mmCIF file of the C-alpha atoms, coordinates in Angstrom:
data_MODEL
# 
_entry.id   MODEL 
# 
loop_
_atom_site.group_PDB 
_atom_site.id 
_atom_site.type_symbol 
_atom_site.label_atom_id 
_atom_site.label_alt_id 
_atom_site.label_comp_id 
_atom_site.label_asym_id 
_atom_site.label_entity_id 
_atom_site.label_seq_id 
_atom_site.pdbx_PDB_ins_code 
_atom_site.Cartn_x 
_atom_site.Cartn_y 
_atom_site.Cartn_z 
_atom_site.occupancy 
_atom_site.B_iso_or_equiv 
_atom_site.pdbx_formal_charge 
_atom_site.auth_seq_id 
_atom_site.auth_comp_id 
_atom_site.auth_asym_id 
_atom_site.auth_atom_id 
_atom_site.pdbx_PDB_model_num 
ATOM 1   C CA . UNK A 1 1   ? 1.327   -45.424 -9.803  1.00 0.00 ? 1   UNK A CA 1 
ATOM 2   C CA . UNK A 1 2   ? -0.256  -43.378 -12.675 1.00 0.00 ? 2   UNK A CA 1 
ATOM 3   C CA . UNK A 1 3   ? -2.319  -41.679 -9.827  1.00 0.00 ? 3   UNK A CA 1 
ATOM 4   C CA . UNK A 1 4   ? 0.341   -40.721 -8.147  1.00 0.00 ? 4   UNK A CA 1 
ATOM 5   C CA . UNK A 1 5   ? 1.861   -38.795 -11.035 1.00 0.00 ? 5   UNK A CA 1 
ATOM 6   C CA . UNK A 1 6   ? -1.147  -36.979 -12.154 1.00 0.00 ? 6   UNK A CA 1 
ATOM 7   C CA . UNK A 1 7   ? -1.208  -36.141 -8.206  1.00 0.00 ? 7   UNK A CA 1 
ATOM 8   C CA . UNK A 1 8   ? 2.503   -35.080 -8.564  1.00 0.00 ? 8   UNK A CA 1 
ATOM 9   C CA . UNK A 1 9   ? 1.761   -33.313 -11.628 1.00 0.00 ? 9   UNK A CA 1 
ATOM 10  C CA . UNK A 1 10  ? -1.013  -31.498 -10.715 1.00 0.00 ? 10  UNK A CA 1 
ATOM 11  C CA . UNK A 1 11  ? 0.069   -30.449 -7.364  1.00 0.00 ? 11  UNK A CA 1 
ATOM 12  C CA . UNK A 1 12  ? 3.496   -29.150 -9.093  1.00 0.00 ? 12  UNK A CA 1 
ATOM 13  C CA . UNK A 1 13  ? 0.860   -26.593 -11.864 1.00 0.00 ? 13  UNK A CA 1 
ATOM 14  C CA . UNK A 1 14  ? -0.944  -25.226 -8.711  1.00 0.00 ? 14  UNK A CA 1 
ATOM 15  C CA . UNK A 1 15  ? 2.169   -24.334 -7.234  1.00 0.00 ? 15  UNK A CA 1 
ATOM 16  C CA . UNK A 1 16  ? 3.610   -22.674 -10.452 1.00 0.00 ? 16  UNK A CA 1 
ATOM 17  C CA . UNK A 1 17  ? 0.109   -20.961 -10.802 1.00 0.00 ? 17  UNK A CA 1 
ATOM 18  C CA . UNK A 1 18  ? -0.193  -19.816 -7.071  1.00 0.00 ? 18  UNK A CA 1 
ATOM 19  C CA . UNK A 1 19  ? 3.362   -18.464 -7.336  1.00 0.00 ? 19  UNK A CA 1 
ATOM 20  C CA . UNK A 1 20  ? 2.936   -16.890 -10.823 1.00 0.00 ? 20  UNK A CA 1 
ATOM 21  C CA . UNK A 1 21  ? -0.172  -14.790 -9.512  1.00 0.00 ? 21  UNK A CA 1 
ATOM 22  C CA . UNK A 1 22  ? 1.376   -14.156 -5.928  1.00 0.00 ? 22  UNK A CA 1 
ATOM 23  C CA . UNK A 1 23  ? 4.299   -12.601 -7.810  1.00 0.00 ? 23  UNK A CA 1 
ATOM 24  C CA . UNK A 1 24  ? 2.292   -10.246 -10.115 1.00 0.00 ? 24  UNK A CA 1 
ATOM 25  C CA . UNK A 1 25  ? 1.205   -8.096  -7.722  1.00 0.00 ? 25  UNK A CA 1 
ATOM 26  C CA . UNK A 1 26  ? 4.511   -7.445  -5.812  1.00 0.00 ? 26  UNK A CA 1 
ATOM 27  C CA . UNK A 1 27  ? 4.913   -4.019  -4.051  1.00 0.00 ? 27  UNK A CA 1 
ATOM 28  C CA . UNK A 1 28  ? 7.704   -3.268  -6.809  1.00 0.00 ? 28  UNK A CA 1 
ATOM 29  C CA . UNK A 1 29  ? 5.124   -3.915  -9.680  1.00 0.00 ? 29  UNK A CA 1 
ATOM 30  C CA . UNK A 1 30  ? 2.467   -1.737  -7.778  1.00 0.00 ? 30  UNK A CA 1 
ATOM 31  C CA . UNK A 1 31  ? 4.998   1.213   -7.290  1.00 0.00 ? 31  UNK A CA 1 
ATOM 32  C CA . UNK A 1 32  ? 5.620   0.910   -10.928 1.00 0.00 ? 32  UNK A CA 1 
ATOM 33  C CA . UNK A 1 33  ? 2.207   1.195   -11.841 1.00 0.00 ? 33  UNK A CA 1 
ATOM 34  C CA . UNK A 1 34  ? 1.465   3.740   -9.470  1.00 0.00 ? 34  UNK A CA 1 
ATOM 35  C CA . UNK A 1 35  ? 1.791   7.402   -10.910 1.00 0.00 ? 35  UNK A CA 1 
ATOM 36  C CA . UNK A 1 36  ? 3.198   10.129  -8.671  1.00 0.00 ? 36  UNK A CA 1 
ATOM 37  C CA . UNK A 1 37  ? 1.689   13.562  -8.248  1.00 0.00 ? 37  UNK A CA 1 
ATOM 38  C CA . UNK A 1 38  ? 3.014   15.721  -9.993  1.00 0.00 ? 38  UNK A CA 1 
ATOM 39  C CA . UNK A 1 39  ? 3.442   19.716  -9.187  1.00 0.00 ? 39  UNK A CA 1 
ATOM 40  C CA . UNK A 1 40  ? 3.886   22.190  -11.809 1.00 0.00 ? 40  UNK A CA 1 
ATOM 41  C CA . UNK A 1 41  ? 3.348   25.969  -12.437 1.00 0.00 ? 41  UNK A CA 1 
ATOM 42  C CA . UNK A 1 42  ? 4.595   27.447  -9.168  1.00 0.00 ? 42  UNK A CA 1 
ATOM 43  C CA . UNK A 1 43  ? 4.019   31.054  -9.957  1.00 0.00 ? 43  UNK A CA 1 
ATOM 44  C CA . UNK A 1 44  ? 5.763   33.046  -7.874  1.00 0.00 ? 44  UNK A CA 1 
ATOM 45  C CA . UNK A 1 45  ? 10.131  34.182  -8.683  1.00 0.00 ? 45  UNK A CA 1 
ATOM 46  C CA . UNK A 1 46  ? 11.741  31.274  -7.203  1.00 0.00 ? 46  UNK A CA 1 
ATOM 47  C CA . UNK A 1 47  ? 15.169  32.680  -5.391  1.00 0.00 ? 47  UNK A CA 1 
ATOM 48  C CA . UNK A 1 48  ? 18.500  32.744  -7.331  1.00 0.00 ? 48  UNK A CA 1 
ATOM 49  C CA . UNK A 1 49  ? 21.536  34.129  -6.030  1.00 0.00 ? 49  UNK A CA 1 
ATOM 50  C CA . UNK A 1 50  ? 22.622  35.952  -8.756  1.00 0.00 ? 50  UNK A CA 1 
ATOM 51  C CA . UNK A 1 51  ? 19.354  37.486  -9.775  1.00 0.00 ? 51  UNK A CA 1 
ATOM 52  C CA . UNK A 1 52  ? 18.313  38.104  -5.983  1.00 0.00 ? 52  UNK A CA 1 
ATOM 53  C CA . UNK A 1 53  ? 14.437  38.741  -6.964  1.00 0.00 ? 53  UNK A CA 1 
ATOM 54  C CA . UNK A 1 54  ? 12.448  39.132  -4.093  1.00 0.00 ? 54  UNK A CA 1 
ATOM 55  C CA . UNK A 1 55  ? 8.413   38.096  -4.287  1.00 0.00 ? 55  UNK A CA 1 
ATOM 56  C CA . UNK A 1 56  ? 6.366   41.053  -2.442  1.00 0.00 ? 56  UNK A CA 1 
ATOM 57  C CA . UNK A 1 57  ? 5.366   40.191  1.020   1.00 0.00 ? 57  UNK A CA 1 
ATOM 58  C CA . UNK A 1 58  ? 1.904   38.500  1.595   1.00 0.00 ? 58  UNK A CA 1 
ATOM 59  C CA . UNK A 1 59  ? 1.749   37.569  -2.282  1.00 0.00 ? 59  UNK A CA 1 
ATOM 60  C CA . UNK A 1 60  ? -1.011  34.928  -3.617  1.00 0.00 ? 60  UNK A CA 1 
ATOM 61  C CA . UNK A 1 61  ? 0.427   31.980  -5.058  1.00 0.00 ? 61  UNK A CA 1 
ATOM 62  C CA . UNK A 1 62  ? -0.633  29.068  -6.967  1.00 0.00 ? 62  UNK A CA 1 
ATOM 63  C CA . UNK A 1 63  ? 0.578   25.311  -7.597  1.00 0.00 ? 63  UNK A CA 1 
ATOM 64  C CA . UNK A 1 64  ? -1.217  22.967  -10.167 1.00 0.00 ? 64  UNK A CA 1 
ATOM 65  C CA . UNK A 1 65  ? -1.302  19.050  -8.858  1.00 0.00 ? 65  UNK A CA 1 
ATOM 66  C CA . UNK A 1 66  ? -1.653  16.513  -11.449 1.00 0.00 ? 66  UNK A CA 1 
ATOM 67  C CA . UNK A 1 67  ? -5.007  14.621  -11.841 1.00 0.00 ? 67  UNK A CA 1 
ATOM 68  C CA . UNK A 1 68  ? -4.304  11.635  -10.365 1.00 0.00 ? 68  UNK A CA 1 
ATOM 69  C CA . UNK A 1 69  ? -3.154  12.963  -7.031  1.00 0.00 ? 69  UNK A CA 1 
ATOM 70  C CA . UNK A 1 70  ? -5.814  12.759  -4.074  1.00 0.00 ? 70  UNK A CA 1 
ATOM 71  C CA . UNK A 1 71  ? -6.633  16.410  -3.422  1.00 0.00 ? 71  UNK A CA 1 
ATOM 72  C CA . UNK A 1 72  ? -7.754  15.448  0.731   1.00 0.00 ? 72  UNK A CA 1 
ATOM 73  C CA . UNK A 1 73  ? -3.987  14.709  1.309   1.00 0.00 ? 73  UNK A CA 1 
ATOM 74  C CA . UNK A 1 74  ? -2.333  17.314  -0.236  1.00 0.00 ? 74  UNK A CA 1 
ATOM 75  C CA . UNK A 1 75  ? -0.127  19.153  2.298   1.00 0.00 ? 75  UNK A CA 1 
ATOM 76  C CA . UNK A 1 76  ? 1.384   22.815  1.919   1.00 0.00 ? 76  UNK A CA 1 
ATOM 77  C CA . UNK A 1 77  ? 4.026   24.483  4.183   1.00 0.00 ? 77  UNK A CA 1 
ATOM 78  C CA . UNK A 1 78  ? 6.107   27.435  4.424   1.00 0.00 ? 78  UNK A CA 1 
ATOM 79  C CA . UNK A 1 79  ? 9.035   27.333  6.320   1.00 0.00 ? 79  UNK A CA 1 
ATOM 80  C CA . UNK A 1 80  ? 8.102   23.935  8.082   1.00 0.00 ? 80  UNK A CA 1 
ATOM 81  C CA . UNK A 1 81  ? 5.044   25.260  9.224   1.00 0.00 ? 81  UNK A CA 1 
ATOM 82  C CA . UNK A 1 82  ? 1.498   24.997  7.755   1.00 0.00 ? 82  UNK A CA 1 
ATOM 83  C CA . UNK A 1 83  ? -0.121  27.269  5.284   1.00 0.00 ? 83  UNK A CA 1 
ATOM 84  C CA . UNK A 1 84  ? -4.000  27.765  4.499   1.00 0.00 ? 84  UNK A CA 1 
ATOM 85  C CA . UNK A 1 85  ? -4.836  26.755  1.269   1.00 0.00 ? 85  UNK A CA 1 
ATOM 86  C CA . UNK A 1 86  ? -7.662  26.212  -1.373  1.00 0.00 ? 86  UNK A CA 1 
ATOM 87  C CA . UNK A 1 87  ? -8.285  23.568  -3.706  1.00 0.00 ? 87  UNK A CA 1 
ATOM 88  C CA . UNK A 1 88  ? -10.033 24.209  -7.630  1.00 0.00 ? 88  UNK A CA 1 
ATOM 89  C CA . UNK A 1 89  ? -10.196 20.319  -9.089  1.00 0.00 ? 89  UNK A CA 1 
ATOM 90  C CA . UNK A 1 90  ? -11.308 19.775  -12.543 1.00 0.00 ? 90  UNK A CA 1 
ATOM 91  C CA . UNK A 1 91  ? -10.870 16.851  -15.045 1.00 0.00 ? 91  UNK A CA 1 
ATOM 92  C CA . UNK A 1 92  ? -7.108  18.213  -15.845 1.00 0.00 ? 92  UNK A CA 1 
ATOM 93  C CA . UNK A 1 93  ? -5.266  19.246  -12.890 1.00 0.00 ? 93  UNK A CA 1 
ATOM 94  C CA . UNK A 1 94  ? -5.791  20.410  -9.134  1.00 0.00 ? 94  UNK A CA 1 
ATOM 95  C CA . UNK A 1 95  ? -5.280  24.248  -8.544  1.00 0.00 ? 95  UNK A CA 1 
ATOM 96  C CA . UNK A 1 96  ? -3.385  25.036  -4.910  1.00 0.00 ? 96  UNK A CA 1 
ATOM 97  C CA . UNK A 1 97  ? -4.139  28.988  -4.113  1.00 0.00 ? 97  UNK A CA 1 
ATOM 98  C CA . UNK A 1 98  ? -2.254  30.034  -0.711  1.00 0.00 ? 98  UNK A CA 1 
ATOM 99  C CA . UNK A 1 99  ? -1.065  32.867  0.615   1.00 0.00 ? 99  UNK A CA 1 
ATOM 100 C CA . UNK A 1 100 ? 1.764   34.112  2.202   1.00 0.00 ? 100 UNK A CA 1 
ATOM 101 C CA . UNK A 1 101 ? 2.070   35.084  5.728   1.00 0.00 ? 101 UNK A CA 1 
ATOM 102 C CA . UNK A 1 102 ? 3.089   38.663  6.977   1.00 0.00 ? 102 UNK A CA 1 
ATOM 103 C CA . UNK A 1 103 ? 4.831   36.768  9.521   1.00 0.00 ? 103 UNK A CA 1 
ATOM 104 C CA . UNK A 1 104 ? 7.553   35.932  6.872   1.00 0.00 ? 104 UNK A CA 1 
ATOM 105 C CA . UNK A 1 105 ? 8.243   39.192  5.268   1.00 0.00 ? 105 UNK A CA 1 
ATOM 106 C CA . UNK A 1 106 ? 11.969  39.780  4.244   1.00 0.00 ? 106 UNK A CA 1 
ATOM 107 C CA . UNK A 1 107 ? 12.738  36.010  5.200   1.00 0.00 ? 107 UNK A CA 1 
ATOM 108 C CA . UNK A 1 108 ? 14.273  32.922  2.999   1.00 0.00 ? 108 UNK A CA 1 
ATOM 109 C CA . UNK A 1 109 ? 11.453  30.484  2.455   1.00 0.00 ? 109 UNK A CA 1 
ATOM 110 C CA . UNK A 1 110 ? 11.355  26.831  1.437   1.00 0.00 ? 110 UNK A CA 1 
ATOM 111 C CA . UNK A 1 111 ? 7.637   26.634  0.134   1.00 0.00 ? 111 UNK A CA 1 
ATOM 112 C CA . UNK A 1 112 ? 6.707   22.590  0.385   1.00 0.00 ? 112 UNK A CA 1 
ATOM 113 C CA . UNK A 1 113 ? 3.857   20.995  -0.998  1.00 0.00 ? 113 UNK A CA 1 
ATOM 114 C CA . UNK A 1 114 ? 2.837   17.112  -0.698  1.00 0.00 ? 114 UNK A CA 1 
ATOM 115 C CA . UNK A 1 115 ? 0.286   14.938  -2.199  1.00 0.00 ? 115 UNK A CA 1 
ATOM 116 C CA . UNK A 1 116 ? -0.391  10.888  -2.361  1.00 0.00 ? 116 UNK A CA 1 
ATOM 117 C CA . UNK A 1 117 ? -2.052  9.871   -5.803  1.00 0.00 ? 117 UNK A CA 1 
ATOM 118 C CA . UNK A 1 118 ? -4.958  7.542   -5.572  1.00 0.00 ? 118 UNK A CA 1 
ATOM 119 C CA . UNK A 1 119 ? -3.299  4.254   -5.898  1.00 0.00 ? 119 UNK A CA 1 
ATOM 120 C CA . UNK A 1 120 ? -1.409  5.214   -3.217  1.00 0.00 ? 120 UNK A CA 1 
ATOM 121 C CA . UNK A 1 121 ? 2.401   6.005   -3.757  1.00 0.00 ? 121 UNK A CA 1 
ATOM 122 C CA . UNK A 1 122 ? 3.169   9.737   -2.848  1.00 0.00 ? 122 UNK A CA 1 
ATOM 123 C CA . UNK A 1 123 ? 5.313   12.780  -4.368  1.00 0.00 ? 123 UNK A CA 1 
ATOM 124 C CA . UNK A 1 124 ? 6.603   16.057  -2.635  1.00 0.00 ? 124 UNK A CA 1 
ATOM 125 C CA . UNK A 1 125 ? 8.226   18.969  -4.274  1.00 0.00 ? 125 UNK A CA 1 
ATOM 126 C CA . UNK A 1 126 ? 9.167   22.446  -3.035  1.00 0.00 ? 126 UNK A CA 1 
ATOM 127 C CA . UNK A 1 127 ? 10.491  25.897  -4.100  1.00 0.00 ? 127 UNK A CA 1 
ATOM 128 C CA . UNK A 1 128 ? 13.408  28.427  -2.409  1.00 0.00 ? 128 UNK A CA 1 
ATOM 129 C CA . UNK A 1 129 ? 11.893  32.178  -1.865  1.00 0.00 ? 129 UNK A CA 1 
ATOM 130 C CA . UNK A 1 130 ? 12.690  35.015  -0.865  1.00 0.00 ? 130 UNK A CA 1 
ATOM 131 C CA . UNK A 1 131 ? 10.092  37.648  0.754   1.00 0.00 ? 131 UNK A CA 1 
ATOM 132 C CA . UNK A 1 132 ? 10.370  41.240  0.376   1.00 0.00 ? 132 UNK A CA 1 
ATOM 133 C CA . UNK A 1 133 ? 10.481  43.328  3.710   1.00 0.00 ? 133 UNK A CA 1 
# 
């Protein structure tokens, strides 16, 4: 009888600890502890209706990605469509330098950047333009 209750009792802490750590490391705990990129310092006018500044066509822009983010999957586009880009890393940031195309002088365009940080949750952001003719 007493064997079956340390048995029953034992069995019944494994369970409690096997469930405990199962439990810690639930995709909504990892999301929380993941950090999203983050994008910052977009410098070119971004496009407001009431100011209606225009960037000059084929301008150099840059984007700084936070730290954390994994510069390999970082993804820029213009307009849905690809851009060329380089990539500066150092301890505080990641530095994005593109260019934009001739092919979308005196056009609206949505510039788009994307990036997944290292533990492995992911971030976009983007910014309204408008190119000069």
């Amino acid at each position: 009888m007493k064997l079956t209750n340390l048995f029953k009792s034992t069995l019944f802490i494994a369970v409690v600890l096997f469930n405990g750590a199962a439990n810690a490391y639930s995709p909504e705990e990892l999301e929380k502890e993941c950090k999203k990129p983050r994008f910052t310092d977009f410098n070119l006018t971004k496009y407001n209706a009431t100011d209606n500044i225009e960037v000059a066509p084929e301008s150099e822009f840059t984007i700084k990605v936070s730290p954390w983010a994994d510069p390999t999957t970082i993804k820029l586009m213009a307009k849905k469509q690809p851009l060329a880009f380089t990539v500066e890393t150092n301890s505080s940031f990641h530095k994005i330098k593109a260019k934009l195309p001739a092919s979308l002088n005196g056009n609206f365009v949505r510039i788009d950047v994307s990036a997944m940080a290292e533990m492995g949750c992911d971030d976009k952001d983007g910014w309204l333009i408008k190119i000069a003719k």
